[in-house]
Coordinates of C-alpha atoms in Angstrom, one line a residue:
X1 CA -10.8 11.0 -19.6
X2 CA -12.5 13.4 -17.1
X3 CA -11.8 16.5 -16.7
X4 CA -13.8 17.6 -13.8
X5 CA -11.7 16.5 -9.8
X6 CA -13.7 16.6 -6.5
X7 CA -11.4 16.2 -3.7
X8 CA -12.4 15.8 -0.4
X9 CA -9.7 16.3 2.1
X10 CA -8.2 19.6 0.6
X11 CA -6.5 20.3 3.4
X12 CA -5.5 17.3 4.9
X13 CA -2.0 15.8 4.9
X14 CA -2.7 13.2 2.1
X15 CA -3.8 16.6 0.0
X16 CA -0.8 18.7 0.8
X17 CA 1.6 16.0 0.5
X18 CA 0.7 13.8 -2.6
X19 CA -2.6 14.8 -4.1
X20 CA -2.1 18.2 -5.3
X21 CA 2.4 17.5 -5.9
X22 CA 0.6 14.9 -8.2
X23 CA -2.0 17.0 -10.0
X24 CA 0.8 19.5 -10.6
X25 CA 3.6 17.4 -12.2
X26 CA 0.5 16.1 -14.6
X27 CA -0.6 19.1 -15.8
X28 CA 3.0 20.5 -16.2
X29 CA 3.9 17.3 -18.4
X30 CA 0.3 17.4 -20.0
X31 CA -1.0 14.6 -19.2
X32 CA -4.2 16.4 -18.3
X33 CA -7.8 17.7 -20.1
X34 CA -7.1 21.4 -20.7
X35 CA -10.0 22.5 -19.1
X36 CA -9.2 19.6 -16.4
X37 CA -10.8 22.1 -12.8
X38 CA -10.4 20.9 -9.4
X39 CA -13.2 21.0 -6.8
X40 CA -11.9 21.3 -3.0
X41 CA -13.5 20.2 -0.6
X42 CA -12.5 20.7 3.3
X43 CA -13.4 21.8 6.7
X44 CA -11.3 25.2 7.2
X45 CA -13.2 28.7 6.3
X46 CA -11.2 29.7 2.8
X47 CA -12.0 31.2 0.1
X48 CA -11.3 30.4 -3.0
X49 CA -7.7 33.0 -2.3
X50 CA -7.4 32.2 0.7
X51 CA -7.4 28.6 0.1
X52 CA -5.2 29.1 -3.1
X53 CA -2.2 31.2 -1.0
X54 CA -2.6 28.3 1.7
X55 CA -2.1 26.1 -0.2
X56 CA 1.0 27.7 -2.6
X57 CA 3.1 28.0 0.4
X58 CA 2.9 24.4 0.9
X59 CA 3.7 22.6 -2.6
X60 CA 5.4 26.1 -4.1
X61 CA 8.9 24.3 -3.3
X62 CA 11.6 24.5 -6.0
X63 CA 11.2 28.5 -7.8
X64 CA 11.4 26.3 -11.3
X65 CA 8.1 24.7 -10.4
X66 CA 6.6 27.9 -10.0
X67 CA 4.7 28.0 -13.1
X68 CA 3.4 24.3 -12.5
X69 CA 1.9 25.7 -9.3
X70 CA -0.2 28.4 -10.2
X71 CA -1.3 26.7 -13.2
X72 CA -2.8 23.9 -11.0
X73 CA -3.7 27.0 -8.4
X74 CA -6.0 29.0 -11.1
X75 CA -8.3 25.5 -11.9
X76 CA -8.6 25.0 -8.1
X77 CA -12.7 26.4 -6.3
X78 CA -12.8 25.9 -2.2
X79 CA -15.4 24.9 -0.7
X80 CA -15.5 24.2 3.5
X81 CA -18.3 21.7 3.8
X82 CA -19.8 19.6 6.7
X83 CA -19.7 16.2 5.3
X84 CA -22.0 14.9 7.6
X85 CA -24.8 17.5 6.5
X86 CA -26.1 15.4 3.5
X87 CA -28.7 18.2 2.3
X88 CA -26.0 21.2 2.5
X89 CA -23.4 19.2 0.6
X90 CA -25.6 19.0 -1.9
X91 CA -26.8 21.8 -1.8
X92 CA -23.1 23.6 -2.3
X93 CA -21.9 20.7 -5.1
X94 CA -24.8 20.8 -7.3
X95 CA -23.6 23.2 -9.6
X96 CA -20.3 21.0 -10.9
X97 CA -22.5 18.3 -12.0
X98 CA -22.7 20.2 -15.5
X99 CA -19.9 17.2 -16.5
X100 CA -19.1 14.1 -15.7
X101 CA -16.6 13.8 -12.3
X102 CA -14.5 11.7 -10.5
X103 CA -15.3 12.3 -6.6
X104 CA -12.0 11.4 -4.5
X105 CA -12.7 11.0 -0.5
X106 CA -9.5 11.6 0.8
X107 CA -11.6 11.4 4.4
X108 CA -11.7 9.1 7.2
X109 CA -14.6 5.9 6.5
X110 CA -16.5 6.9 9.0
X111 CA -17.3 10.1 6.7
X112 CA -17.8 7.9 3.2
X113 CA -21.5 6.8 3.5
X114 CA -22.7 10.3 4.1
X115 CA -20.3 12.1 1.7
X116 CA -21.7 9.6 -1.1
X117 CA -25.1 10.2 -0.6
X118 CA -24.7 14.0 -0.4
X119 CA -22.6 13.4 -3.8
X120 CA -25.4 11.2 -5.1
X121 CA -27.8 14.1 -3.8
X122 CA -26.2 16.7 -5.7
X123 CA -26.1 14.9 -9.3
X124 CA -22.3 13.9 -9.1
X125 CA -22.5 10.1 -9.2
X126 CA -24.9 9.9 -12.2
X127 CA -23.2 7.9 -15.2
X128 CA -20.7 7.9 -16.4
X129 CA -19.3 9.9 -12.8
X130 CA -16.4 7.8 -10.4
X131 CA -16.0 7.7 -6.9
X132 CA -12.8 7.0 -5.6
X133 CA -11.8 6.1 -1.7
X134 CA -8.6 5.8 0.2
X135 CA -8.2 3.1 2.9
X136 CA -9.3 1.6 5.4
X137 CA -12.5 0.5 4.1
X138 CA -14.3 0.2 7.4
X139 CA -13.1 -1.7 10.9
X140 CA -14.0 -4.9 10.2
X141 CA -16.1 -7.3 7.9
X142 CA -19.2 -5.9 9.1
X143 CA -18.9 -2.3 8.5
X144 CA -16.6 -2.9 5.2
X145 CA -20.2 -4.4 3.9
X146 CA -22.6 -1.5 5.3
X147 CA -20.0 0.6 3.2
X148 CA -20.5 -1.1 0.6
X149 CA -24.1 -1.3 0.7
X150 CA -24.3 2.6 0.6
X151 CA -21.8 2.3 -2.3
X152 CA -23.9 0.3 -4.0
X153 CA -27.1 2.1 -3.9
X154 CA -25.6 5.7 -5.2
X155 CA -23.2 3.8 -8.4
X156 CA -22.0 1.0 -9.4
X157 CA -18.9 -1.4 -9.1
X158 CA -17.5 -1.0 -12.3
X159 CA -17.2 3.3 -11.2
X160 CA -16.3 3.0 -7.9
X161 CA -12.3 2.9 -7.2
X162 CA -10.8 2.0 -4.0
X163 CA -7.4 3.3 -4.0
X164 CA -3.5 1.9 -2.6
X165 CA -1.4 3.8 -3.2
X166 CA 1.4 0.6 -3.2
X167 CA -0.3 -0.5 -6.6
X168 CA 0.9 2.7 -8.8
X169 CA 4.1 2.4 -7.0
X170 CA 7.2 1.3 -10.3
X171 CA 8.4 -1.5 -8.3
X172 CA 5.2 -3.3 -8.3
X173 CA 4.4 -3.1 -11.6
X174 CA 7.8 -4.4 -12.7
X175 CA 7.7 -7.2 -10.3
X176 CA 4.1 -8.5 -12.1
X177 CA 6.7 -8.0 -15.6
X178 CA 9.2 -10.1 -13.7
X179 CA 7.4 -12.7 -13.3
X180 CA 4.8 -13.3 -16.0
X181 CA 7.0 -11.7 -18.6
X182 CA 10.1 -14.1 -17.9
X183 CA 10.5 -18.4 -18.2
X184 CA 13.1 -17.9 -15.6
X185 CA 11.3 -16.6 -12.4
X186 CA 8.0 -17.6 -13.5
X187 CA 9.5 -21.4 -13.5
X188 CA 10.4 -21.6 -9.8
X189 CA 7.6 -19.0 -8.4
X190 CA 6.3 -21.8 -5.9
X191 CA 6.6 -23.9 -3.7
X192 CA 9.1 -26.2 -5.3
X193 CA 11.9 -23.8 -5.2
X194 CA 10.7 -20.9 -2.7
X195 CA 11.5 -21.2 1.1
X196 CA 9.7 -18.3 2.5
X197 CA 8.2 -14.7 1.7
X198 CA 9.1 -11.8 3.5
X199 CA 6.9 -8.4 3.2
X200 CA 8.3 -5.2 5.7
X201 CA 6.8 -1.9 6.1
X202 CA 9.3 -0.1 8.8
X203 CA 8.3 3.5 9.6
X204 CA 10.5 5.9 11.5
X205 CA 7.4 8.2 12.1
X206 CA 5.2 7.2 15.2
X207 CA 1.7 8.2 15.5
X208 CA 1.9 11.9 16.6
X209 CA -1.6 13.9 15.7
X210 CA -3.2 10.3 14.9
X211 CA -3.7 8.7 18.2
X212 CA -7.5 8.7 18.0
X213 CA -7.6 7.6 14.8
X214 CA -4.6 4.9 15.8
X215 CA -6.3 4.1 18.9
X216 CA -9.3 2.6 17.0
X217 CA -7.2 0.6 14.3
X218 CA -3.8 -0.4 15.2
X219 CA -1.3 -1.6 12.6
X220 CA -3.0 -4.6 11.9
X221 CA -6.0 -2.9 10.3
X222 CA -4.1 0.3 9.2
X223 CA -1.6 -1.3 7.1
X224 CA -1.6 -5.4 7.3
X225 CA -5.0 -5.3 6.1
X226 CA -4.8 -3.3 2.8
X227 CA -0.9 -2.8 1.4
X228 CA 0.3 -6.0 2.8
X229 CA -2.1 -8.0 1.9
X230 CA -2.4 -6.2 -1.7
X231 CA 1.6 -7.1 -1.9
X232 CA 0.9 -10.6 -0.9
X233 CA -1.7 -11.2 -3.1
X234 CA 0.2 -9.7 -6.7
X235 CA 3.1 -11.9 -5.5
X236 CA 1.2 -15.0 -4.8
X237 CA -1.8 -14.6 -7.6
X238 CA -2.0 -16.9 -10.4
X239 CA -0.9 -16.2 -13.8
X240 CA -3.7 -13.8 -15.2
X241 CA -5.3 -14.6 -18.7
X242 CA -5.0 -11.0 -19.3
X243 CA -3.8 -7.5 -17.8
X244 CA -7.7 -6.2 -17.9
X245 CA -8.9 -5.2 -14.3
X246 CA -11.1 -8.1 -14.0
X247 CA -8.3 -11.1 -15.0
X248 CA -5.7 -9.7 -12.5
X249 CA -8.4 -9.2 -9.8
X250 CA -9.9 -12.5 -10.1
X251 CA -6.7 -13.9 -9.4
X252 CA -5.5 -11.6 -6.3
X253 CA -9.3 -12.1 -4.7
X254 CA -8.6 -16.2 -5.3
X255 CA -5.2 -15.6 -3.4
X256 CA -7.0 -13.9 -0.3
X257 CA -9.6 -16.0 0.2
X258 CA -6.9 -19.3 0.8
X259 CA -5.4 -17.2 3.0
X260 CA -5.9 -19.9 6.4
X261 CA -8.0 -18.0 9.4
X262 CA -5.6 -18.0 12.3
X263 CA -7.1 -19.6 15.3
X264 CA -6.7 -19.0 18.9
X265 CA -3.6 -21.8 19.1
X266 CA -1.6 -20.4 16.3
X267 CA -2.1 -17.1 17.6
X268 CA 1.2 -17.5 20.1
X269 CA 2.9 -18.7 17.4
X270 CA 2.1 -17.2 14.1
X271 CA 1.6 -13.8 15.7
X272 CA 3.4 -11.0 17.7
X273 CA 2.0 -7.4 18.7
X274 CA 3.9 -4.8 20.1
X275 CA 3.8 -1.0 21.4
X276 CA 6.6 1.3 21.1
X277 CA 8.1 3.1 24.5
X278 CA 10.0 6.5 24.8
X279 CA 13.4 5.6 23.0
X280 CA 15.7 7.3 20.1
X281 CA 14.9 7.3 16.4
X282 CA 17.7 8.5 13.6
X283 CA 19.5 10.2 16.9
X284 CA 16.6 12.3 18.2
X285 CA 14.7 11.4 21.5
X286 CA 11.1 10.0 20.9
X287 CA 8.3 9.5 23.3
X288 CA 5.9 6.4 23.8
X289 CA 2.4 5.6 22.2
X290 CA 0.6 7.2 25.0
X291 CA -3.1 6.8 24.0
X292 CA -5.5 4.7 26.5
X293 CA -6.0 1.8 23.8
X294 CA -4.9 -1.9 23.8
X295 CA -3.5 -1.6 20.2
X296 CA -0.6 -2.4 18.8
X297 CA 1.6 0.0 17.0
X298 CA 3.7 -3.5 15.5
X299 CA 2.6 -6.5 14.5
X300 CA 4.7 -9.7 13.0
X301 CA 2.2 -12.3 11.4
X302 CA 3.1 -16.0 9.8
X303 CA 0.6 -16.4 6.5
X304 CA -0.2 -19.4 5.2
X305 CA -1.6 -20.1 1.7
X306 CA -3.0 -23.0 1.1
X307 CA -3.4 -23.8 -2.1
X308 CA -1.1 -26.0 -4.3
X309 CA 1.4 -23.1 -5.6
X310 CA 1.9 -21.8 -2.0
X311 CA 1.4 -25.1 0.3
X312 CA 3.3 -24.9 3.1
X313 CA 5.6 -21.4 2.5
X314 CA 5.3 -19.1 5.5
X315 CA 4.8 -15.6 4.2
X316 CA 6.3 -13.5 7.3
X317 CA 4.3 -10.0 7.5
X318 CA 6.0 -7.4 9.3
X319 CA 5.3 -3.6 10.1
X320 CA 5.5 -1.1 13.1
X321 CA 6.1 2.4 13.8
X322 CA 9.2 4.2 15.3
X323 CA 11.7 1.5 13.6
X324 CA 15.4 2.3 12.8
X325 CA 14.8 3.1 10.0
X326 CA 12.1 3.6 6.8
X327 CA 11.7 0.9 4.8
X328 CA 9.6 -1.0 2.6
X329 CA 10.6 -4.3 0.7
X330 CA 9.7 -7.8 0.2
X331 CA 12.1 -10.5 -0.1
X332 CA 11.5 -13.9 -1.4
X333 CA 13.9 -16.4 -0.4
X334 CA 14.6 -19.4 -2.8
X335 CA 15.5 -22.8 -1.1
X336 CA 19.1 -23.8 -0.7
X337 CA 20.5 -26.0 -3.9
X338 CA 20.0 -29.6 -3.5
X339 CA 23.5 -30.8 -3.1
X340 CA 27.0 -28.9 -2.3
X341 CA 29.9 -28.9 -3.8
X342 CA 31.8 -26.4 -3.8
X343 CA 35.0 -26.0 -0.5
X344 CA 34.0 -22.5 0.7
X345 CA 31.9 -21.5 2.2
X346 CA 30.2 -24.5 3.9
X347 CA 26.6 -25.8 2.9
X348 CA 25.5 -24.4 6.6
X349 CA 26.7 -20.5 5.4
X350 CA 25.7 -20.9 1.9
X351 CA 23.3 -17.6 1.5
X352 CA 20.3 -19.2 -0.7
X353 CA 18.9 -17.3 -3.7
X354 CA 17.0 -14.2 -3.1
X355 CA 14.5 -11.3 -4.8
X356 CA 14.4 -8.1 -3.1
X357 CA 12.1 -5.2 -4.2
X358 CA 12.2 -2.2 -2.2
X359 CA 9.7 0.0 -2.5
X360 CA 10.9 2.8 0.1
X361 CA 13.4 4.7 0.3
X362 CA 14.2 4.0 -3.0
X363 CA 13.1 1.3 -5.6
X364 CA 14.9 -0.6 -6.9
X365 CA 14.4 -4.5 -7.5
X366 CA 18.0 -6.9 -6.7
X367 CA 18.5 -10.7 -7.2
X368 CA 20.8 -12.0 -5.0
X369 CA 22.7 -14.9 -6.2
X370 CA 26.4 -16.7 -5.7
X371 CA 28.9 -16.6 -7.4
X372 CA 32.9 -17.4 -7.8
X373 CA 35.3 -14.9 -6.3
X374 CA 38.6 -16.9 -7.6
X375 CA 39.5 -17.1 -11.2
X376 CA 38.8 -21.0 -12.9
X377 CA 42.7 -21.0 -12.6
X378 CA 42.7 -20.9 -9.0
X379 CA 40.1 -23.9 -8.3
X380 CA 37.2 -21.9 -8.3
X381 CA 35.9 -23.9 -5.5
X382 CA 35.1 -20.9 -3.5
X383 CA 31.6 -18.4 -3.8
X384 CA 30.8 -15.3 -2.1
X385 CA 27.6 -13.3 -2.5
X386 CA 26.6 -11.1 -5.9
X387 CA 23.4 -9.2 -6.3
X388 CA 22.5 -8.2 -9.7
X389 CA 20.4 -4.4 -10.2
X390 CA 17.1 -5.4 -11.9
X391 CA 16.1 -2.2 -11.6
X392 CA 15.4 0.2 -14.8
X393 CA 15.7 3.6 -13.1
X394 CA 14.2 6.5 -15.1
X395 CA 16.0 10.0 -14.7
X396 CA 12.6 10.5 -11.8
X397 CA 10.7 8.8 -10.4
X398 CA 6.8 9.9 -10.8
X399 CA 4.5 9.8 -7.1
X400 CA 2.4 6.7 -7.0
X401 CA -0.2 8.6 -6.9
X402 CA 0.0 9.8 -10.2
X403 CA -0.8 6.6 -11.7
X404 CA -3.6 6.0 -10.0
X405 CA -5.0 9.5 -10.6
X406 CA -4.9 8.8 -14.1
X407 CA -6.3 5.5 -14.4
X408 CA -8.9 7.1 -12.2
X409 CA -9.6 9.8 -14.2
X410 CA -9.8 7.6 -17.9
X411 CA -11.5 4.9 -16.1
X412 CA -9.2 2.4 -15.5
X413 CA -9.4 0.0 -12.2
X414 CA -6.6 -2.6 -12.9
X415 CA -4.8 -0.9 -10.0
X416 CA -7.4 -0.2 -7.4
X417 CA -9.4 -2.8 -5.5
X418 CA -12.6 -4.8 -5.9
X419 CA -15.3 -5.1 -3.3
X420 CA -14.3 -8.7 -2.9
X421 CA -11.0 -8.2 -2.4
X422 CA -12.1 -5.8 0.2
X423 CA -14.1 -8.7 2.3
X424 CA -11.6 -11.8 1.5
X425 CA -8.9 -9.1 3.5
X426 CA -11.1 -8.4 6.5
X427 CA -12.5 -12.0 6.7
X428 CA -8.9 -12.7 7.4
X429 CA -7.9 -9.6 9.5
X430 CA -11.1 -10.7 11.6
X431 CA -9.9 -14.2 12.1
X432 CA -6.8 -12.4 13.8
X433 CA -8.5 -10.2 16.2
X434 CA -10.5 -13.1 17.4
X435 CA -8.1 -15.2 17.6
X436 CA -5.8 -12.3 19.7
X437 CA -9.0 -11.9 22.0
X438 CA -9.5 -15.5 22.5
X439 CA -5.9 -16.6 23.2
X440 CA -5.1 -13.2 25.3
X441 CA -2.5 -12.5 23.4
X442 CA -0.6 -9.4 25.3
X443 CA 1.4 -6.3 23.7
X444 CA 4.6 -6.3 24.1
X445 CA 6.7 -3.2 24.5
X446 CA 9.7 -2.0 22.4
X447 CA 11.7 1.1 22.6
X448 CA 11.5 3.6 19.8
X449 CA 13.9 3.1 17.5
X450 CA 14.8 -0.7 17.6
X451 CA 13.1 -3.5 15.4
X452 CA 10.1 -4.2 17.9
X453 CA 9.6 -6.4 20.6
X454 CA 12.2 -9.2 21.4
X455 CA 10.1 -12.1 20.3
X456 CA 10.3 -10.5 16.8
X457 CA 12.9 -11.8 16.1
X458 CA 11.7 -14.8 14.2
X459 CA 9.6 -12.7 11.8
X460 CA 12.2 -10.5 10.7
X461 CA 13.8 -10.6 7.1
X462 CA 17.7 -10.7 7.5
X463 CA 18.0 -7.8 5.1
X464 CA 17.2 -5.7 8.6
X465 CA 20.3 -7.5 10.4
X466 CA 18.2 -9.1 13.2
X467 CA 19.1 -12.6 14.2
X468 CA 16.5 -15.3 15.2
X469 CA 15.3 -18.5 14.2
X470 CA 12.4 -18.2 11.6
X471 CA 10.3 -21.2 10.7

């Protein structure tokens, strides 16, 4: 394991919310070299104390943790640095290539290419050193592979780790454990015996303090295109032969590349973009995306899979900003049974089979199934819903990022995602924006706080309550 952290984005939300919270519960439970130092890297003027008392009065939080803190507070050295000044980067970061490191750019792409070469100017990405990156990997197809390129001259593919955070989330794991660890599920996990797929990420939070960066992406390329499609493709893949990095990714890459392009004509159909208006979220007043872009802050999407596992199952993709509420869940919905026989209710309200995993608020995994509600002695000709807890719920729950910071850190990519994952997602994401520009397709609006535009309605999951007809 390393022992040496360079993270870029020290004082950036993703820092102060997850990053450092992480580093501190692993070095309280040990999990960590004992010389394990932390290199940050930002663009406020701090010192080393300055940066240090900044940054306690954000993660100090509960007075037990206080020893936690300023054990992770005394391994941390500041640094504010231009990341766009290659030769001053360098410069300034030279002196921590004494060891090997793993680099993490918690930093907008557009900032990648030149903080890797600055890193590869200063001696940090020499063997056996990592690089890690947080999404989005570029815009589109295009500059995801000029990305790369750079990647690719400064290190390697086997030490370069592109992070999502939904990978080290418990939930996901368990559902892979599910399903190639069990007869049962693994027996009707197609076709056959599934109807349909749904995949939600709801978000109460709008896009206040990111409109330029929102402006340029839109929810199709800020979350379809990595966490949705990573969820697809771990609940779609293949069987691995093994849980190594390369068996599991061979088989999600396989799953993304049959994803079918959309097309101009589908677009209408398959597709829905909105843009949320001034409204009410969780009982407080909420204003409108304001910024002078044609993006959407929702999108509903119909995938289609074709291969022979997945053949003609819709998987319905669903996410937007300012919802009713947070969520994030998938829910696979298991075809009716072939023939009916029990009194009540009738074969028309008969709820089919389901699995739902939530992975937000809290995660937990339920199979929903029917069963009697009269004793045998009474007929027993009449069924009512039951959902059985899958879930094994440790006394806490860890951050996701914690995982992956380990893996990271000993080497491990099973979790993170391979350069042709990376262009199998935007080859598809591509076929959708040219397919949207093609066909016109407008953005509708919604009000804050309700579950997008009307013609949403067919891509919902029922879990959220919305009616609509859903093919």
């Amino acid at each position: 394991m390393h022992d040496s952290l360079l993270l870029f984005g020290a004082t950036g939300d993703l820092a102060q919310r997850y990053l450092f919270p992480s580093l501190m519960h692993l070095l309280r439970d040990r999990l960590l070299p004992e010389d394990f130092r932390v290199v940050a890297i930002g663009r406020t003027p701090h010192d080393d104390d300055a940066f240090r008392a900044w940054l306690r009065e954000r993660i100090a939080g509960d007075a037990r943790n206080n020893g936690a803190v300023e054990n992770l507070l005394r391994r941390i050295h500041y640094h504010p640095i231009d990341l766009t000044d290659v030769d001053g980067m360098a410069a300034t970061l030279s002196r921590y290539a004494d060891r090997p490191a793993v680099s993490y750019l918690s930093t907008p792409p557009n900032l990648f290419e030149s903080a890797c070469l600055g890193l590869k100017a200063a001696g940090l990405l020499e063997p056996p050193s990592r690089l890690v990156l947080e999404k989005p990997i570029g815009h589109d197809l295009a500059s995801a592979r000029e990305i790369d390129a750079t990647l690719k001259s400064a290190l390697d593919e086997s030490r370069i780790f592109r992070i999502d955070h939904y990978l080290g989330k418990a939930p996901v794991q368990n559902l892979l454990a599910l399903r190639f660890g069990n007869t049962l599920l693994e027996a009707v996990w197609d076709n056959r015996c599934i109807e349909s797929v749904d995949i939600l990420v709801a978000e109460t939070a709008g896009v206040d303090g990111r409109e330029g960066y929102y402006a340029d992406y839109g929810a199709l390329r800020d979350m379809v295109q990595n966490h949705m499609l990573q969820l697809l493709a771990l609940i779609a893949m293949e069987p691995p032969a093994a849980l190594d990095a390369d068996s599991v990714r061979d088989e999600k890459r396989k799953v993304l590349r049959a994803l079918r392009p959309m097309t101009a004509a589908e677009a209408a159909t398959d597709s829905v973009r909105g843009r949320y208006t001034a409204g009410v979220v969780e009982g407080a007043a909420a204003k409108g995306f304001t910024a002078d872009s044609a993006v959407e802050t929702f999108v509903g999407l119909r995938a289609w899979i074709d291969n022979w596992r997945w053949a003609g199952v819709p998987f319905r993709l669903v996410t937007g900003k300012r919802m009713p509420s947070r969520t994030t869940e998938v829910l696979v919905n298991f075809k009716p049974v072939t023939h009916w026989v029990f009194d009540r209710p009738d074969r028309e309200q008969a709820r089919p089979n389901s699995l739902r995993m939530r992975l937000q608020p809290e995660e937990t995994i339920e199979l929903g199934l029917m069963g009697s509600l009269a004793a045998p002695e009474w007929g027993a000709t009449e069924l009512m819903p039951m959902s059985l807890d899958l879930s094994m719920l440790p006394p806490k729950r860890r951050i996701a990022y914690e995982r992956l910071m380990i893996d990271a850190l000993k080497g491990d990519q099973t979790l993170f995602v391979r350069d042709d994952e990376v262009e199998a997602q935007w080859r598809w994401i591509d076929s959708i924006s040219a397919a949207w520009q093609q066909a016109g397709t407008p953005v509708q609006d919604y009000p804050a706080g309700s579950w997008g535009p009307a013609a949403a309605a067919g891509f919902l999951p029922r879990t959220v309550g919305k009616a609509g007809s859903r093919g």
